[in-house]
Coordinates of N, CA, C and O in Angstrom, one line a residue:
M1 N -52.9 63.0 -20.9 CA -53.0 61.6 -21.1 C -52.7 60.9 -19.7 O -51.8 61.2 -19.0
P2 N -53.6 59.9 -19.4 CA -53.4 59.2 -18.2 C -52.1 58.3 -18.2 O -51.7 57.9 -19.3
L3 N -51.6 57.9 -17.1 CA -50.5 57.0 -17.0 C -50.8 55.7 -17.6 O -51.9 55.2 -17.5
A4 N -49.9 55.1 -18.3 CA -50.1 53.8 -19.0 C -48.8 52.9 -18.9 O -47.7 53.5 -18.9
L5 N -49.0 51.7 -18.7 CA -47.8 50.7 -18.7 C -47.3 50.6 -20.2 O -48.1 50.5 -21.1
H6 N -46.0 50.8 -20.3 CA -45.4 50.8 -21.6 C -44.6 49.5 -21.9 O -44.8 48.8 -22.8
H7 N -43.6 49.2 -20.9 CA -42.8 48.0 -21.0 C -42.6 47.4 -19.7 O -42.6 48.1 -18.7
I8 N -42.5 46.1 -19.7 CA -42.0 45.4 -18.5 C -40.5 45.2 -18.8 O -40.1 44.7 -19.8
V9 N -39.6 45.7 -17.9 CA -38.2 45.7 -18.1 C -37.6 44.6 -17.3 O -37.9 44.4 -16.1
V10 N -36.8 43.8 -18.0 CA -36.1 42.6 -17.4 C -34.6 42.8 -17.5 O -34.0 43.0 -18.6
D11 N -34.0 42.7 -16.3 CA -32.5 42.7 -16.3 C -32.0 41.3 -16.6 O -32.6 40.3 -16.1
T12 N -30.9 41.2 -17.3 CA -30.4 39.9 -17.7 C -28.9 39.9 -17.9 O -28.3 41.0 -18.2
H13 N -28.3 38.8 -17.7 CA -26.8 38.6 -17.9 C -26.6 38.2 -19.4 O -25.5 38.3 -19.9
D14 N -27.6 37.7 -20.0 CA -27.5 37.2 -21.4 C -28.6 37.9 -22.3 O -29.6 37.3 -22.5
L15 N -28.4 39.1 -22.6 CA -29.4 40.0 -23.3 C -30.0 39.3 -24.5 O -31.2 39.1 -24.6
P16 N -29.2 38.9 -25.5 CA -29.9 38.4 -26.7 C -30.6 37.1 -26.5 O -31.7 36.9 -27.0
R17 N -30.0 36.2 -25.7 CA -30.6 34.9 -25.5 C -32.0 35.0 -24.8 O -33.0 34.4 -25.2
L18 N -32.0 35.8 -23.7 CA -33.3 35.9 -23.0 C -34.4 36.7 -23.8 O -35.5 36.3 -23.8
A19 N -34.0 37.7 -24.5 CA -35.0 38.4 -25.3 C -35.5 37.5 -26.3 O -36.8 37.5 -26.6
R20 N -34.7 36.7 -27.0 CA -35.2 35.8 -28.0 C -36.0 34.7 -27.4 O -37.0 34.3 -28.0
F21 N -35.7 34.2 -26.2 CA -36.5 33.2 -25.6 C -37.9 33.7 -25.4 O -38.9 33.1 -25.7
W22 N -38.0 34.9 -24.8 CA -39.4 35.5 -24.5 C -40.1 35.8 -25.8 O -41.3 35.7 -25.9
A23 N -39.4 36.3 -26.8 CA -40.1 36.6 -28.1 C -40.7 35.3 -28.6 O -41.8 35.3 -29.1
E24 N -39.9 34.2 -28.6 CA -40.4 32.9 -29.1 C -41.5 32.4 -28.2 O -42.5 31.9 -28.7
A25 N -41.3 32.5 -26.9 CA -42.3 31.9 -26.0 C -43.6 32.6 -26.1 O -44.7 31.9 -26.1
L26 N -43.6 33.9 -26.3 CA -44.9 34.7 -26.4 C -45.4 34.8 -27.9 O -46.4 35.4 -28.1
R27 N -44.6 34.3 -28.8 CA -44.9 34.4 -30.2 C -44.9 35.9 -30.6 O -45.8 36.3 -31.4
W28 N -44.0 36.6 -30.0 CA -43.8 38.0 -30.3 C -42.6 38.1 -31.3 O -42.1 37.1 -31.7
R29 N -42.2 39.4 -31.5 CA -41.0 39.5 -32.4 C -40.1 40.6 -31.8 O -40.6 41.4 -30.9
V30 N -38.9 40.6 -32.2 CA -38.0 41.7 -31.7 C -38.3 42.9 -32.5 O -38.4 43.0 -33.7
L31 N -38.6 44.0 -31.7 CA -39.0 45.3 -32.3 C -37.9 46.2 -32.4 O -37.8 47.1 -33.3
S32 N -36.9 46.1 -31.5 CA -35.8 47.0 -31.5 C -34.6 46.3 -30.8 O -34.8 45.7 -29.8
E33 N -33.4 46.4 -31.5 CA -32.3 45.7 -30.9 C -31.1 46.6 -30.9 O -30.7 47.0 -32.0
R34 N -30.6 46.9 -29.8 CA -29.4 47.8 -29.6 C -28.4 47.0 -28.7 O -28.7 46.0 -28.1
E35 N -27.2 47.6 -28.6 CA -26.2 46.9 -27.8 C -26.6 46.7 -26.4 O -26.3 45.7 -25.8
R36 N -27.4 47.7 -25.8 CA -27.7 47.6 -24.4 C -29.2 47.5 -24.2 O -29.7 47.8 -23.1
E37 N -30.0 47.1 -25.2 CA -31.4 47.0 -25.0 C -32.1 46.3 -26.2 O -31.7 46.5 -27.3
V38 N -32.9 45.3 -25.8 CA -33.7 44.6 -26.8 C -35.2 44.8 -26.4 O -35.5 44.5 -25.2
V39 N -36.0 45.2 -27.3 CA -37.5 45.4 -27.0 C -38.2 44.4 -27.9 O -38.0 44.2 -29.1
I40 N -39.1 43.6 -27.2 CA -40.0 42.7 -28.0 C -41.5 43.1 -27.7 O -41.8 43.7 -26.8
G41 N -42.3 42.6 -28.6 CA -43.7 42.9 -28.5 C -44.5 42.2 -29.7 O -43.8 41.7 -30.6
P42 N -45.8 42.2 -29.6 CA -46.5 41.6 -30.7 C -46.4 42.4 -32.0 O -46.4 41.8 -33.0
D43 N -46.3 43.7 -31.9 CA -46.1 44.6 -33.0 C -45.8 46.0 -32.5 O -45.9 46.3 -31.4
E44 N -45.4 46.8 -33.5 CA -44.9 48.2 -33.1 C -46.1 49.0 -32.4 O -45.8 49.9 -31.7
S45 N -47.3 48.7 -32.7 CA -48.4 49.5 -32.2 C -49.0 48.9 -30.9 O -49.9 49.5 -30.4
A46 N -48.4 47.8 -30.4 CA -49.0 47.2 -29.2 C -48.7 48.2 -28.0 O -47.7 48.9 -27.9
P47 N -49.7 48.2 -27.1 CA -49.6 49.2 -26.0 C -48.5 48.7 -25.0 O -48.0 49.6 -24.2
V48 N -48.2 47.5 -24.9 CA -47.2 47.0 -23.9 C -46.2 46.0 -24.6 O -46.6 45.2 -25.4
G49 N -45.0 46.1 -24.2 CA -44.0 45.2 -24.6 C -43.0 44.8 -23.5 O -43.3 45.2 -22.3
M50 N -42.0 44.1 -23.8 CA -40.9 43.8 -22.8 C -39.6 44.4 -23.3 O -39.3 44.3 -24.5
C51 N -38.8 44.9 -22.4 CA -37.5 45.5 -22.7 C -36.5 44.8 -21.9 O -36.7 44.6 -20.6
F52 N -35.5 44.3 -22.5 CA -34.4 43.5 -21.8 C -33.2 44.4 -21.8 O -32.7 44.9 -22.8
M53 N -32.6 44.5 -20.6 CA -31.4 45.4 -20.3 C -30.3 44.5 -19.7 O -30.6 43.7 -18.8
P54 N -29.1 44.8 -20.1 CA -28.0 44.0 -19.5 C -27.6 44.5 -18.1 O -27.6 45.7 -17.8
V55 N -27.2 43.5 -17.3 CA -26.7 43.8 -15.9 C -25.5 42.9 -15.7 O -25.4 41.9 -16.3
T56 N -24.5 43.4 -14.9 CA -23.4 42.6 -14.6 C -23.4 42.0 -13.2 O -22.7 41.1 -12.9
D57 N -24.1 42.7 -12.3 CA -24.2 42.3 -10.9 C -24.9 40.9 -10.7 O -25.9 40.7 -11.5
P58 N -24.5 40.1 -9.8 CA -25.1 38.8 -9.6 C -26.5 39.0 -9.0 O -26.8 39.9 -8.2
K59 N -27.4 38.1 -9.3 CA -28.7 38.1 -8.7 C -28.6 37.7 -7.3 O -28.0 36.6 -7.0
A60 N -29.2 38.4 -6.3 CA -29.0 38.1 -4.9 C -30.3 37.7 -4.2 O -30.2 37.0 -3.2
V61 N -31.5 38.0 -4.7 CA -32.7 37.7 -4.0 C -33.7 37.1 -5.0 O -33.5 37.2 -6.2
K62 N -34.8 36.5 -4.5 CA -35.8 36.0 -5.3 C -36.5 37.1 -6.2 O -36.6 38.2 -5.7
N63 N -37.0 36.7 -7.3 CA -37.7 37.7 -8.2 C -38.9 38.2 -7.4 O -39.6 37.4 -6.7
R64 N -39.2 39.5 -7.6 CA -40.4 40.0 -7.0 C -41.6 40.1 -8.0 O -42.6 40.6 -7.6
L65 N -41.3 39.6 -9.2 CA -42.3 39.7 -10.2 C -42.2 38.4 -11.0 O -41.1 37.9 -11.2
H66 N -43.3 37.9 -11.4 CA -43.3 36.7 -12.3 C -44.5 36.9 -13.3 O -45.4 37.7 -13.0
L67 N -44.4 36.2 -14.4 CA -45.5 36.3 -15.4 C -46.3 35.1 -15.3 O -45.8 34.0 -15.3
D68 N -47.6 35.3 -15.3 CA -48.6 34.2 -15.4 C -49.0 34.1 -16.8 O -49.7 35.0 -17.3
L69 N -48.7 33.0 -17.5 CA -49.1 32.8 -18.8 C -50.3 31.8 -18.9 O -50.4 30.9 -18.0
T70 N -51.1 31.9 -19.9 CA -52.3 31.0 -20.0 C -52.5 30.6 -21.4 O -52.0 31.2 -22.3
T71 N -53.1 29.5 -21.6 CA -53.5 28.9 -22.8 C -54.8 28.1 -22.6 O -55.3 27.9 -21.5
T72 N -55.3 27.5 -23.7 CA -56.5 26.7 -23.5 C -56.1 25.3 -22.9 O -54.9 24.9 -23.0
A73 N -57.0 24.7 -22.2 CA -56.7 23.4 -21.6 C -56.2 22.4 -22.6 O -55.4 21.6 -22.3
E74 N -56.8 22.5 -23.8 CA -56.4 21.5 -24.9 C -55.0 21.7 -25.3 O -54.3 20.7 -25.7
D75 N -54.4 22.9 -25.2 CA -53.1 23.2 -25.7 C -52.1 23.2 -24.6 O -50.9 23.4 -24.8
R76 N -52.5 23.1 -23.3 CA -51.6 23.3 -22.2 C -50.3 22.4 -22.2 O -49.2 22.9 -22.2
D77 N -50.5 21.1 -22.4 CA -49.3 20.2 -22.4 C -48.4 20.5 -23.5 O -47.1 20.5 -23.4
A78 N -48.9 20.8 -24.7 CA -48.1 21.1 -25.9 C -47.4 22.4 -25.7 O -46.2 22.5 -26.1
E79 N -48.0 23.4 -25.0 CA -47.3 24.7 -24.8 C -46.2 24.5 -23.8 O -45.1 25.1 -23.9
I80 N -46.5 23.7 -22.7 CA -45.4 23.5 -21.7 C -44.2 22.8 -22.4 O -43.1 23.2 -22.2
D81 N -44.5 21.8 -23.3 CA -43.4 21.1 -24.0 C -42.7 22.1 -24.9 O -41.4 22.1 -25.0
R82 N -43.4 23.0 -25.6 CA -42.8 24.0 -26.4 C -41.8 24.9 -25.6 O -40.7 25.2 -26.1
L83 N -42.3 25.4 -24.5 CA -41.4 26.2 -23.6 C -40.2 25.5 -23.1 O -39.1 26.1 -23.1
L84 N -40.4 24.3 -22.8 CA -39.2 23.5 -22.3 C -38.2 23.3 -23.4 O -37.0 23.4 -23.2
T85 N -38.7 23.1 -24.7 CA -37.8 23.0 -25.8 C -37.1 24.3 -26.1 O -35.9 24.3 -26.5
L86 N -37.7 25.4 -25.8 CA -37.1 26.7 -26.0 C -36.0 27.0 -24.9 O -35.2 28.0 -25.1
G87 N -36.0 26.3 -23.8 CA -35.0 26.5 -22.8 C -35.5 26.7 -21.4 O -34.8 26.9 -20.4
A88 N -36.9 26.8 -21.2 CA -37.4 26.9 -19.9 C -37.2 25.6 -19.2 O -36.8 24.6 -19.8
R89 N -37.4 25.6 -17.8 CA -37.2 24.3 -17.1 C -38.3 24.4 -15.9 O -38.7 25.4 -15.5
R90 N -38.7 23.2 -15.6 CA -39.6 23.0 -14.4 C -38.8 23.3 -13.1 O -37.7 23.0 -13.0
V91 N -39.5 24.0 -12.2 CA -38.9 24.3 -10.9 C -40.0 24.1 -9.8 O -41.2 24.1 -10.0
D92 N -39.4 23.8 -8.7 CA -40.2 23.5 -7.5 C -40.2 24.7 -6.6 O -39.1 25.1 -6.1
V93 N -41.3 25.3 -6.4 CA -41.4 26.5 -5.4 C -42.3 26.1 -4.2 O -42.8 27.0 -3.6
G94 N -42.4 24.8 -4.0 CA -43.2 24.4 -2.9 C -44.6 23.9 -3.3 O -45.4 23.8 -2.4
Q95 N -44.7 23.5 -4.5 CA -46.0 23.0 -5.0 C -46.3 21.7 -4.2 O -45.5 20.9 -3.9
T96 N -47.6 21.4 -4.1 CA -48.1 20.2 -3.5 C -48.4 19.1 -4.5 O -48.5 17.9 -4.1
G97 N -48.5 19.4 -5.8 CA -48.9 18.5 -6.8 C -50.4 18.6 -7.1 O -50.8 17.9 -8.1
E98 N -51.1 19.3 -6.3 CA -52.6 19.5 -6.6 C -52.9 20.7 -7.3 O -54.1 21.0 -7.6
E99 N -51.9 21.5 -7.7 CA -52.1 22.8 -8.3 C -52.6 22.6 -9.7 O -52.4 21.6 -10.4
S100 N -53.4 23.6 -10.2 CA -53.8 23.6 -11.6 C -52.8 24.2 -12.5 O -53.1 24.4 -13.7
W101 N -51.7 24.7 -12.0 CA -50.7 25.4 -12.8 C -49.3 24.7 -12.7 O -49.1 23.8 -11.8
T102 N -48.5 25.1 -13.6 CA -47.1 24.5 -13.6 C -46.1 25.7 -13.5 O -46.3 26.7 -14.1
V103 N -45.1 25.5 -12.8 CA -44.1 26.5 -12.6 C -42.9 26.2 -13.5 O -42.3 25.2 -13.4
L104 N -42.5 27.2 -14.3 CA -41.4 27.1 -15.2 C -40.5 28.3 -15.0 O -41.0 29.4 -14.6
A105 N -39.2 28.1 -15.2 CA -38.3 29.3 -15.1 C -37.7 29.5 -16.5 O -37.5 28.5 -17.2
D106 N -37.4 30.7 -16.8 CA -36.8 31.0 -18.1 C -35.3 30.7 -18.0 O -34.7 30.4 -16.9
P107 N -34.6 30.7 -19.1 CA -33.2 30.3 -19.1 C -32.2 31.2 -18.3 O -31.1 30.8 -18.1
N108 N -32.7 32.4 -18.0 CA -31.9 33.3 -17.2 C -31.9 33.1 -15.7 O -31.1 33.6 -15.0
T109 N -32.9 32.3 -15.2 CA -33.0 32.2 -13.8 C -32.1 31.1 -13.2 O -32.3 29.9 -13.6
P110 N -31.2 31.4 -12.3 CA -30.3 30.4 -11.7 C -31.1 29.5 -10.8 O -32.1 29.9 -10.3
D111 N -30.7 28.2 -10.7 CA -31.3 27.2 -9.9 C -31.5 27.7 -8.4 O -32.5 27.4 -7.7
Y112 N -30.5 28.4 -7.9 CA -30.5 28.7 -6.5 C -31.5 29.8 -6.1 O -31.6 30.1 -4.9
Q113 N -32.3 30.3 -7.0 CA -33.2 31.4 -6.6 C -34.6 30.9 -6.1 O -35.5 31.7 -5.9
F114 N -34.8 29.6 -6.0 CA -36.1 29.1 -5.6 C -36.1 28.6 -4.2 O -35.3 28.3 -3.5

């Protein structure tokens, strides 16, 4: 069998909160919940999901990975509002204001990381 992506693993200080944020944001569901691991995905047979693992060490550097999400142009503003209601926040990473995209951070990302 060839190599395949199984999970995107996210370290977090608040395991249940961040896993639930992403499950709601992506309209996925919690597939497995243990003390030290929460897995979310669209369903049990999906080829890729996200796995959230607890960490205690402080975050020291900028994320090396981010997720680009998309929706239809007609739904864009409503989806941004929905994510903000779930706990995301707008962040400035040096945008000029001419971009066709919006930068949001999830509830786990500290302000000082941008």
